[in-house]
Short mmCIF file of C-alpha atoms and ligand atoms in Angstrom, two decimals:
data_model
loop_
_atom_site.label_atom_id
_atom_site.label_comp_id
_atom_site.label_asym_id
_atom_site.label_seq_id
_atom_site.Cartn_x
_atom_site.Cartn_y
_atom_site.Cartn_z
CA MET A 390 92.92 172.37 118.17
CA ILE A 391 89.63 172.28 120.06
CA ASP A 392 86.69 171.94 117.68
CA PHE A 393 83.41 173.21 119.14
CA GLU A 394 81.39 171.80 116.26
CA LEU A 395 79.48 168.64 117.24
CA THR A 396 79.83 165.61 115.00
CA ASP A 397 76.63 164.11 113.57
CA GLU A 398 76.91 161.29 116.09
CA GLN A 399 77.34 163.71 119.01
CA ARG A 400 74.35 165.73 117.85
CA LEU A 401 72.22 162.59 117.66
CA ILE A 402 73.31 161.48 121.14
CA GLN A 403 72.60 164.97 122.48
CA GLU A 404 69.12 165.06 120.93
CA THR A 405 68.34 161.58 122.24
CA ALA A 406 69.45 162.55 125.76
CA ARG A 407 67.40 165.76 125.52
CA ASP A 408 64.24 163.89 124.46
CA PHE A 409 64.76 161.24 127.12
CA THR A 410 65.23 163.90 129.80
CA ASP A 411 62.11 165.80 128.77
CA ARG A 412 60.03 162.65 128.49
CA GLU A 413 61.18 160.63 131.51
CA ILE A 414 63.12 162.79 133.97
CA VAL A 415 61.50 166.23 133.94
CA PRO A 416 57.93 164.98 134.67
CA ARG A 417 59.12 163.10 137.79
CA ALA A 418 61.67 165.56 139.17
CA ARG A 419 59.34 167.71 141.26
CA ASP A 420 57.51 164.85 142.96
CA ASN A 421 60.70 162.95 143.69
CA ASP A 422 62.11 166.12 145.24
CA ARG A 423 58.95 166.76 147.27
CA ASN A 424 58.78 163.19 148.52
CA GLU A 425 62.53 162.69 149.03
CA HIS A 426 62.06 159.67 146.79
CA PHE A 427 65.09 157.94 145.31
CA ASP A 428 63.48 156.79 142.06
CA THR A 429 65.07 153.42 141.33
CA GLU A 430 62.66 152.81 138.44
CA LEU A 431 63.96 155.97 136.76
CA VAL A 432 67.55 154.97 137.53
CA GLN A 433 66.90 151.72 135.64
CA LYS A 434 65.55 153.67 132.65
CA ILE A 435 68.71 155.80 132.69
CA ALA A 436 70.78 152.61 132.76
CA ASP A 437 68.73 151.12 129.91
CA MET A 438 69.67 154.16 127.79
CA GLY A 439 73.34 153.29 128.38
CA TYR A 440 73.92 156.43 130.45
CA LEU A 441 75.53 154.61 133.38
CA GLY A 442 79.05 153.82 132.31
CA ALA A 443 78.82 155.72 129.02
CA ILE A 444 82.62 156.14 128.98
CA VAL A 445 83.26 152.46 129.84
CA PRO A 446 84.67 150.24 127.04
CA GLU A 447 82.05 148.25 125.15
CA GLU A 448 83.63 144.93 126.11
CA TYR A 449 82.59 145.61 129.73
CA GLY A 450 79.07 146.73 128.89
CA GLY A 451 79.67 150.46 128.40
CA ARG A 452 79.02 152.65 125.36
CA GLU A 453 82.61 153.78 125.02
CA VAL A 454 81.79 157.37 124.08
CA ASP A 455 84.44 160.06 124.49
CA TYR A 456 84.45 162.58 127.33
CA ARG A 457 82.92 165.38 125.29
CA THR A 458 79.99 163.19 124.30
CA TYR A 459 79.65 162.10 127.94
CA ALA A 460 79.34 165.80 128.91
CA LEU A 461 76.50 166.26 126.42
CA ILE A 462 74.56 163.44 128.08
CA VAL A 463 75.32 164.63 131.63
CA GLU A 464 74.35 168.20 130.77
CA GLU A 465 70.91 167.09 129.60
CA ILE A 466 70.30 164.90 132.66
CA GLY A 467 71.55 167.74 134.90
CA ARG A 468 69.04 170.09 133.29
CA GLY A 469 66.28 167.63 134.16
CA CYS A 470 67.23 166.62 137.69
CA SER A 471 70.48 166.89 139.64
CA ALA A 472 69.54 163.95 141.85
CA MET A 473 69.54 161.69 138.78
CA ARG A 474 72.64 163.42 137.43
CA THR A 475 74.36 162.54 140.71
CA VAL A 476 73.59 158.87 140.04
CA VAL A 477 75.29 159.13 136.65
CA SER A 478 78.29 161.02 138.04
CA VAL A 479 78.86 158.61 140.93
CA VAL A 480 78.35 155.35 139.07
CA THR A 481 80.09 156.37 135.85
CA SER A 482 82.84 158.72 136.91
CA LEU A 483 83.67 157.82 140.50
CA VAL A 484 83.08 154.08 140.43
CA CYS A 485 83.29 152.74 136.86
CA SER A 486 86.12 154.96 135.66
CA SER A 487 88.18 153.95 138.73
CA ILE A 488 87.66 150.27 138.01
CA VAL A 489 88.45 150.77 134.30
CA ARG A 490 91.69 152.50 135.17
CA TRP A 491 92.85 150.62 138.27
CA GLY A 492 90.94 147.33 138.42
CA SER A 493 92.30 143.88 137.59
CA GLU A 494 90.77 141.99 134.67
CA GLU A 495 88.71 139.91 137.14
CA GLN A 496 87.47 143.00 138.95
CA LYS A 497 86.48 144.64 135.67
CA GLN A 498 84.60 141.58 134.51
CA GLU A 499 82.89 141.08 137.83
CA TRP A 500 81.65 144.64 138.37
CA LEU A 501 81.56 146.76 135.22
CA PRO A 502 78.80 144.92 133.29
CA GLN A 503 76.53 144.98 136.37
CA LEU A 504 77.19 148.67 136.98
CA CYS A 505 76.65 149.69 133.36
CA SER A 506 73.38 147.76 133.08
CA GLY A 507 71.99 149.13 136.34
CA GLU A 508 71.83 145.63 137.84
CA ALA A 509 74.11 146.98 140.57
CA LEU A 510 74.73 150.50 141.81
CA GLY A 511 78.08 151.50 143.20
CA CYS A 512 79.09 154.16 145.71
CA PHE A 513 82.33 155.98 146.45
CA GLY A 514 83.34 155.93 150.10
CA LEU A 515 86.02 158.52 150.71
CA THR A 516 84.59 161.16 153.09
CA GLU A 517 84.35 160.40 156.81
CA PRO A 518 82.77 162.23 159.75
CA ASP A 519 86.16 163.77 160.65
CA THR A 520 87.74 163.77 157.20
CA GLY A 521 86.49 165.82 154.26
CA SER A 522 88.79 168.19 152.38
CA ASP A 523 91.87 166.64 153.99
CA ALA A 524 91.17 163.35 152.25
CA SER A 525 94.53 161.75 153.03
CA ASN A 526 93.78 161.83 156.76
CA LEU A 527 91.46 158.81 156.81
CA LYS A 528 90.50 157.15 160.09
CA THR A 529 89.01 154.03 158.49
CA ARG A 530 91.56 151.27 159.03
CA ALA A 531 92.35 148.18 156.99
CA GLU A 532 94.37 145.47 158.74
CA ARG A 533 95.87 142.39 157.23
CA VAL A 534 94.26 139.13 158.29
CA ASN A 535 94.75 135.63 156.95
CA GLY A 536 94.13 135.74 153.20
CA GLY A 537 92.68 139.21 153.20
CA TRP A 538 91.80 142.39 155.07
CA ARG A 539 89.62 143.50 157.95
CA ILE A 540 88.20 147.01 157.53
CA SER A 541 86.76 149.14 160.35
CA GLY A 542 85.50 152.68 160.34
CA GLY A 543 82.77 154.98 159.13
CA LYS A 544 82.01 156.95 155.97
CA MET A 545 79.84 160.05 155.77
CA TRP A 546 77.70 161.71 153.07
CA ILE A 547 77.99 158.80 150.67
CA SER A 548 75.75 159.18 147.63
CA LEU A 549 73.78 156.02 146.72
CA GLY A 550 75.18 154.28 149.80
CA ASN A 551 71.86 152.75 150.88
CA TYR A 552 71.15 151.26 147.44
CA SER A 553 74.59 150.14 146.29
CA LYS A 554 75.71 146.57 145.81
CA LEU A 555 79.32 147.70 145.66
CA ALA A 556 81.18 150.25 147.77
CA LEU A 557 84.60 151.60 146.91
CA VAL A 558 86.07 151.99 150.36
CA PHE A 559 89.23 153.98 150.98
CA ALA A 560 91.07 152.91 154.12
CA GLN A 561 94.36 153.54 155.85
CA THR A 562 96.66 150.52 156.18
CA ASP A 563 99.44 152.32 158.07
CA PRO A 564 98.74 155.77 159.61
CA GLU A 565 102.45 156.63 159.68
CA GLU A 566 102.52 156.45 155.90
CA ARG A 567 99.76 159.10 155.56
CA HIS A 568 98.53 159.16 151.92
CA ARG A 569 101.06 156.49 150.92
CA GLY A 570 99.30 154.02 153.24
CA ILE A 571 95.83 154.39 151.73
CA ALA A 572 94.29 151.46 149.89
CA CYS A 573 91.06 151.14 147.93
CA PHE A 574 88.81 148.10 148.38
CA LEU A 575 85.89 146.86 146.32
CA VAL A 576 83.51 145.88 149.09
CA PRO A 577 80.23 144.05 148.35
CA THR A 578 77.72 145.76 150.61
CA ASP A 579 76.18 142.47 151.75
CA THR A 580 79.42 141.56 153.53
CA ASP A 581 79.02 140.92 157.29
CA GLY A 582 79.70 144.03 159.34
CA PHE A 583 78.72 146.48 156.58
CA SER A 584 75.68 148.63 157.33
CA THR A 585 74.20 151.93 156.19
CA GLN A 586 71.97 154.65 157.50
CA GLU A 587 69.94 157.15 155.46
CA ILE A 588 70.66 160.87 155.73
CA HIS A 589 67.54 163.03 155.35
CA HIS A 590 66.47 166.71 155.48
CA LYS A 591 68.97 167.91 152.88
CA LEU A 592 68.65 171.42 151.43
CA GLY A 593 68.58 169.97 147.92
CA LEU A 594 69.27 166.76 146.01
CA ARG A 595 66.26 165.40 147.86
CA GLY A 596 65.61 162.81 145.20
CA SER A 597 69.13 161.48 145.69
CA ASP A 598 70.13 158.86 148.23
CA THR A 599 72.75 159.88 150.79
CA ALA A 600 74.14 157.55 153.44
CA GLU A 601 76.37 157.06 156.38
CA LEU A 602 78.33 153.80 156.07
CA SER A 603 79.55 151.72 159.01
CA LEU A 604 82.23 149.10 158.59
CA ASP A 605 82.50 146.99 161.66
CA GLY A 606 85.30 144.49 161.09
CA VAL A 607 84.30 143.89 157.47
CA GLU A 608 86.45 141.07 156.06
CA VAL A 609 87.30 140.96 152.38
CA PRO A 610 89.71 138.71 150.44
CA ASP A 611 92.93 140.00 148.83
CA SER A 612 91.09 140.04 145.51
CA ALA A 613 89.00 142.98 146.81
CA LEU A 614 92.04 145.26 146.89
CA MET A 615 92.10 147.53 143.83
CA GLY A 616 95.60 148.42 142.64
CA GLU A 617 98.33 148.13 145.28
CA VAL A 618 98.42 149.20 148.89
CA GLY A 619 99.43 152.85 148.65
CA ASP A 620 97.54 153.45 145.39
CA GLY A 621 94.38 154.48 147.23
CA PHE A 622 95.05 158.21 147.24
CA LYS A 623 95.96 158.22 143.54
CA ILE A 624 92.80 156.23 142.78
CA ALA A 625 90.68 158.76 144.69
CA MET A 626 92.29 161.70 142.91
CA SER A 627 91.90 160.13 139.46
CA ALA A 628 88.26 159.34 140.23
CA LEU A 629 87.72 162.97 141.21
CA ASP A 630 89.27 164.15 137.94
CA SER A 631 86.43 162.35 136.18
CA GLY A 632 83.80 163.11 138.85
CA ARG A 633 84.47 166.85 138.92
CA TYR A 634 84.12 166.94 135.17
CA SER A 635 80.77 165.20 135.41
CA VAL A 636 79.54 167.58 138.14
CA ALA A 637 80.64 170.53 136.02
CA ALA A 638 78.77 169.21 132.97
CA GLY A 639 75.66 168.68 135.11
CA CYS A 640 75.93 172.27 136.31
CA VAL A 641 76.00 173.52 132.72
CA GLY A 642 72.66 171.72 132.47
CA ILE A 643 71.34 173.62 135.52
CA CYS A 644 72.50 176.90 133.95
CA GLN A 645 70.80 176.05 130.66
CA GLY A 646 67.64 175.03 132.49
CA CYS A 647 67.65 178.42 134.24
CA VAL A 648 68.01 180.24 130.93
CA ASP A 649 65.23 178.19 129.27
CA ALA A 650 62.79 178.61 132.17
CA SER A 651 63.55 182.33 132.58
CA VAL A 652 63.27 183.21 128.89
CA ALA A 653 59.93 181.38 128.65
CA TYR A 654 58.61 183.03 131.81
CA ALA A 655 59.83 186.51 130.84
CA LYS A 656 58.02 186.30 127.51
CA GLU A 657 54.78 185.07 129.03
CA ARG A 658 54.54 187.22 132.19
CA THR A 659 53.19 190.72 131.68
CA GLN A 660 53.54 193.73 133.98
CA PHE A 661 52.88 197.36 133.15
CA ASP A 662 50.92 196.02 130.13
CA ARG A 663 53.90 194.41 128.46
CA PRO A 664 55.94 191.22 128.76
CA ILE A 665 58.64 191.55 131.43
CA ALA A 666 61.09 190.35 128.72
CA SER A 667 60.80 193.85 127.26
CA PHE A 668 62.37 195.47 130.33
CA GLN A 669 66.08 196.12 130.01
CA LEU A 670 66.77 195.11 133.61
CA VAL A 671 65.14 191.72 132.96
CA GLN A 672 67.13 191.27 129.76
CA GLU A 673 70.26 192.06 131.74
CA MET A 674 69.50 189.15 134.07
CA LEU A 675 68.89 186.86 131.09
CA ALA A 676 72.09 188.01 129.38
CA GLU A 677 74.15 187.37 132.51
CA MET A 678 72.77 183.84 132.73
CA VAL A 679 73.50 183.18 129.07
CA VAL A 680 77.11 184.33 129.44
CA GLU A 681 77.64 182.20 132.57
CA THR A 682 76.18 179.19 130.77
CA GLU A 683 78.31 179.59 127.67
CA ALA A 684 81.49 180.21 129.65
CA ALA A 685 80.89 177.14 131.83
CA ARG A 686 80.12 174.98 128.80
CA GLY A 687 83.30 176.15 127.05
CA LEU A 688 85.43 175.27 130.08
CA VAL A 689 83.83 171.83 130.34
CA TRP A 690 84.40 171.26 126.64
CA ARG A 691 88.08 172.21 126.98
CA ALA A 692 88.58 169.83 129.92
CA GLY A 693 86.81 167.09 127.93
CA TRP A 694 88.98 167.71 124.92
CA LEU A 695 92.13 167.39 127.04
CA LYS A 696 90.81 164.12 128.50
CA ASP A 697 90.01 162.78 125.04
CA GLU A 698 93.49 163.75 123.84
CA GLY A 699 95.05 162.01 126.83
CA LYS A 700 96.68 165.26 128.00
CA PRO A 701 97.05 166.37 131.64
CA ASN A 702 93.82 168.02 132.73
CA THR A 703 93.58 168.14 136.54
CA THR A 704 93.87 171.94 136.69
CA GLU A 705 91.55 172.52 133.74
CA THR A 706 89.02 170.14 135.28
CA SER A 707 89.19 172.08 138.56
CA ILE A 708 88.72 175.34 136.63
CA ALA A 709 85.66 173.90 134.89
CA LYS A 710 84.27 172.50 138.15
CA LEU A 711 84.82 175.72 140.08
CA TYR A 712 83.34 177.92 137.36
CA ALA A 713 80.39 175.75 136.40
CA THR A 714 79.27 175.02 139.97
CA GLU A 715 79.43 178.67 141.04
CA ALA A 716 77.72 179.64 137.76
CA ALA A 717 74.89 177.20 138.49
CA VAL A 718 74.30 178.75 141.92
CA LYS A 719 74.36 182.26 140.41
CA CYS A 720 72.09 181.39 137.48
CA ALA A 721 69.57 179.64 139.71
CA ASN A 722 69.49 182.60 142.07
CA THR A 723 68.99 185.00 139.14
CA ALA A 724 66.35 182.73 137.60
CA ILE A 725 64.30 183.00 140.80
CA GLN A 726 64.59 186.78 140.51
CA VAL A 727 63.25 186.70 136.96
CA HIS A 728 60.30 184.59 138.14
CA GLY A 729 59.45 186.93 141.01
CA GLY A 730 57.28 185.34 143.71
CA SER A 731 56.44 182.43 141.41
CA GLY A 732 60.10 181.43 141.51
CA TYR A 733 59.89 180.87 145.24
CA VAL A 734 57.62 177.82 145.03
CA ASP A 735 58.08 174.60 143.10
CA ASP A 736 55.54 175.29 140.32
CA TYR A 737 58.65 176.21 138.32
CA PRO A 738 61.96 174.30 138.47
CA VAL A 739 64.11 177.29 139.46
CA GLU A 740 63.94 177.03 143.26
CA ARG A 741 64.91 173.35 142.98
CA TYR A 742 67.77 174.35 140.70
CA LEU A 743 69.08 176.63 143.44
CA ARG A 744 68.73 174.05 146.22
CA ASP A 745 70.29 171.34 144.03
CA ALA A 746 73.11 173.55 142.75
CA ARG A 747 74.17 174.47 146.26
CA VAL A 748 75.82 171.13 147.02
CA THR A 749 77.92 171.20 143.87
CA THR A 750 80.28 173.83 145.31
CA LEU A 751 80.80 171.47 148.25
CA TYR A 752 81.09 167.91 147.03
CA GLU A 753 83.95 166.43 145.01
CA GLY A 754 86.15 169.15 146.47
CA THR A 755 84.79 172.48 147.71
CA SER A 756 85.28 175.68 145.68
CA GLN A 757 88.09 176.57 148.09
CA ILE A 758 89.85 173.29 147.35
CA GLN A 759 89.49 173.88 143.57
CA LYS A 760 91.05 177.33 144.02
CA LEU A 761 93.95 175.82 145.93
CA ILE A 762 94.52 173.28 143.13
CA ILE A 763 94.49 176.09 140.56
CA GLY A 764 96.72 178.26 142.77
CA ARG A 765 99.19 175.40 143.21
CA SER A 766 99.30 174.97 139.47
CA VAL A 767 100.12 178.62 138.72
CA THR A 768 102.56 179.18 141.60
CA GLY A 769 104.11 175.78 142.12
CA VAL A 770 103.39 176.32 145.84
CA ASN A 771 101.06 173.95 147.69
CA ALA A 772 98.84 176.12 149.90
CA LEU A 773 96.47 173.28 150.80
CA VAL A 774 98.32 173.04 154.09
CA PRO A 775 99.51 176.45 155.33
C1 FAD B 1425 74.81 165.53 149.38
C2 FAD B 1425 76.26 165.14 149.50
C3 FAD B 1425 76.72 164.03 148.80
C4 FAD B 1425 78.05 163.63 148.92
N1 FAD B 1425 78.48 162.48 148.28
C5 FAD B 1425 79.71 161.99 148.56
C6 FAD B 1425 80.13 160.70 148.06
O1 FAD B 1425 79.40 160.04 147.30
N2 FAD B 1425 81.34 160.21 148.43
C7 FAD B 1425 82.18 160.91 149.26
O2 FAD B 1425 83.26 160.39 149.57
N3 FAD B 1425 81.83 162.13 149.75
C8 FAD B 1425 80.63 162.68 149.42
N4 FAD B 1425 80.25 163.90 149.93
C9 FAD B 1425 81.16 164.61 150.83
C10 FAD B 1425 81.79 165.86 150.23
O3 FAD B 1425 82.71 165.49 149.22
C11 FAD B 1425 82.43 166.65 151.38
O4 FAD B 1425 81.36 167.21 152.13
C12 FAD B 1425 83.38 167.73 150.88
O5 FAD B 1425 84.54 167.16 150.36
C13 FAD B 1425 83.79 168.70 152.00
O6 FAD B 1425 84.21 168.02 153.14
P1 FAD B 1425 83.58 168.42 154.56
O7 FAD B 1425 82.11 168.42 154.43
O8 FAD B 1425 84.19 167.55 155.59
O9 FAD B 1425 84.03 169.91 154.79
P2 FAD B 1425 85.42 170.42 155.41
O10 FAD B 1425 86.56 169.77 154.73
O11 FAD B 1425 85.33 170.32 156.89
O12 FAD B 1425 85.39 171.95 154.98
C14 FAD B 1425 84.67 172.97 155.68
C15 FAD B 1425 85.06 174.32 155.08
O13 FAD B 1425 86.48 174.54 155.26
C16 FAD B 1425 87.08 174.80 154.01
N5 FAD B 1425 88.44 174.24 153.98
C17 FAD B 1425 88.84 172.99 154.34
N6 FAD B 1425 90.16 172.85 154.15
C18 FAD B 1425 90.60 174.02 153.65
C19 FAD B 1425 91.89 174.52 153.23
N7 FAD B 1425 93.00 173.76 153.25
N8 FAD B 1425 91.96 175.81 152.80
C20 FAD B 1425 90.84 176.58 152.71
N9 FAD B 1425 89.62 176.17 153.08
C21 FAD B 1425 89.51 174.91 153.53
C22 FAD B 1425 86.17 174.13 152.98
O14 FAD B 1425 86.34 174.68 151.68
C23 FAD B 1425 84.80 174.41 153.57
O15 FAD B 1425 84.41 175.71 153.22
C24 FAD B 1425 78.93 164.37 149.74
C25 FAD B 1425 78.46 165.50 150.43
C26 FAD B 1425 77.15 165.88 150.32
C27 FAD B 1425 76.67 167.09 151.10
#
């Protein structure tokens, strides 16, 4: 049975994450957004709190909290700043959780402590210029060479790519094998032939780093291969099961932030000689946001519970991701409405919430892809390819 009551420990962790967010993240969010500044000092503070790799076992430097507790942390950080929440989602869910699940003992020992402590950042290199939703159709190639592999190709839209010490690179070893030929490599970014380029002028997530990666004959030893050749697609999908959950939890934070900002504003702003909170049409907007927030949080909690119980959860995670990301876009849009003209400039966080929420229905599988996963689950028919 799902229990919605927080344990004392979960409540303490939630309060600590809330205080940390209000003290350290919120005051810097607007300037980092304005200046397109990837705030590595703040990333280190987040790491020092144990929020990178929170679900990683303690023996590798993590905090070993369960998935529901992880969602409480991510929700708070997402309320403060989605750019910083993206750092947590990528490092913890896409990179660390993949290494925990698929890495060899040596790979775990080499990378996890550095990633959890913030000494190294990691990025997740799946998407390519010509390959997004159809993730099995990778053009990046890995060829066997003496004692290792030579990787060539390009990756697009890679979060934290310019600042990472480690890149998880997904590459095709045999195009005829399609997804069965994909392998995942742990590539140190200082390897010869590896280079990155910054991507700027994003609609939102301006305080987050986004990169294009080039791999020009990058040579890595056999020990860089994670899992077996052919495991790459499964590794990517299992990473996304954790990543989508993290994105969804962050979006609950955006929704909550919209509610908090809108309630405060509605009580303080007067028109027609009374607070706008007293108008029924304004309360309707607030009520809609509250319902979206609660529904999204409940779906995230259910997916987290399934993960903690070790039960299958891919569909439930997609449901949570689809609902929470669309809810965040809706809530942010409504929150601007509640704020009137003041919501259209960055004196209040709501316009940033909208710009930052917008990417969440795109990355880690678009809303259409989530619907196809859910549709496949209820019909048994795979409509991803018509
Ligand atoms: C800021 C940012 C950060 C990102 N970070 C990362 C990262 O760290 N690592 C990484 O690997 N990737 C990352 N991405 C990439 C992201 O995951 C992709 O953009 C996303 O998967 C969509 O791929 P695409 O952009 O190629 O769109 P496409 O796949 O070309 O899709 C275009 C449109 O077609 C629709 N569509 C595609 N196929 C179907 C179908 N079968 N049925 C119905 N509709 C379909 C899509 O839903 C979408 O509406 C990031 C993207 C952004 C913008």
